[in-house]
Amino acid sequence: YSDGICGSNDLGSISNCYNTGDVSASSSSSSNSYSYSDGICGSNDLGSISNCYNTGDVSASSSSSSNSDAYSNAGGICRSNVVGGSISNCYNTGDVSASSSSSDSYNSSYAGGICGDNSTEGSINNCYWNSDSAQTVNGLPQSPKNGVGRGTDTTTPLTTSQMKVQSSFVGFDFSSVWGISTSINNGYPYLWYPVVSVTPSGGSVAISGNVVITFSEAMNTTSGTISLNSTTLTGGIWSSGNTVFTIPYSGLSYNTTYAVNISGFKNVSGNTMTADSSHGFTTVATPTTTTSQFTNNNTFNGSGSRTNFLMPVAIVGGIVLFGLIGVLAFIITRRNSG
């Protein structure tokens, strides 16, 4: 067994993932020999695979040196989609090959652009594979090429050129899940995570500063809104090839949690991101201010006259302030002994 992401998906869910590496499996035995390979997941048993893609080549080969079975199964996304399993909104551009050899009559090889074996009638919807990529079975070109090696095939073949056009991918969500650009992923659809990072975050954040948002790709600089809770921020500048947006804020309340609401931003292809309110921060605590009083008693002359100094002291944010003209006043009382 050799799998791009997961060996077996039993009652589970796999979504928003991709594989770009080649995946191969081979088996050689003097008895039964089996080989399975796939770009994303091996056996999809009552599970779901959605919004995934593979660009790596997938191959499986098996051989038996005796009068035994040899079986190979290779799929661009999944090698076996068991009844109750579902595959949706996925695509594969890689080559797929399967080969097996044995002296026994049971010698089977299945290769599919999306799934190797769908004989138990799992569901496959909105899945696409590159018809220009190679498909071989037992060393020979498969004709015709298939999206499913064995079983019901509801997939859609697309040429390389068609796979670089957004409208070819019916059912794909290009607003919040997928993106497409000639400069990214060789022009094929890619999983779009618009917001990479947002600062500030966490606690003890200054009440004035900048919100800095880093996007995963170049954005349309005329779109988008950022607000802190219900207050919309204004201004802002773009940098780093229009992937980083910095916008100022000021006058926030102390010890208050703010959600950074990001909405309406578009990439250069015109796709609008889904509103994102998952980021935020909490401002610094209110500075503490206390007032204390120092008394200094001194005798100045032989007559016994004494001057008492009462000095108010302000403690602000842990800093002691005293003796500042115009800020702290000295209260001087004089008492005579006679």
Coordinates of C-alpha atoms in Angstrom, one line a residue, residues 9 51 69 102 109 138 144 152 156-157 173 199 220 235 276 286 297 307 316 325 336:
N9 CA -10.8 6.5 5.6
N51 CA -12.0 19.5 -2.1
D69 CA -3.2 -14.1 -7.8
S102 CA 1.1 -14.0 -12.6
S109 CA -4.9 -4.3 -13.0
N138 CA 0.2 -3.7 -17.8
P144 CA -10.1 4.6 -23.6
T152 CA -19.4 3.3 -12.4
T156 CA -15.2 14.3 -16.2
P157 CA -12.1 14.3 -18.3
D173 CA -16.5 26.9 -4.6
T199 CA -1.4 41.0 14.0
N220 CA -7.1 43.6 -5.5
G235 CA -6.8 54.3 5.5
D276 CA -13.3 36.1 8.4
T286 CA -6.3 50.1 32.5
N297 CA 9.7 67.0 59.7
T307 CA 8.5 73.2 59.0
V316 CA 1.0 55.9 37.6
I325 CA 6.6 71.7 39.4
N336 CA 6.0 77.5 65.6

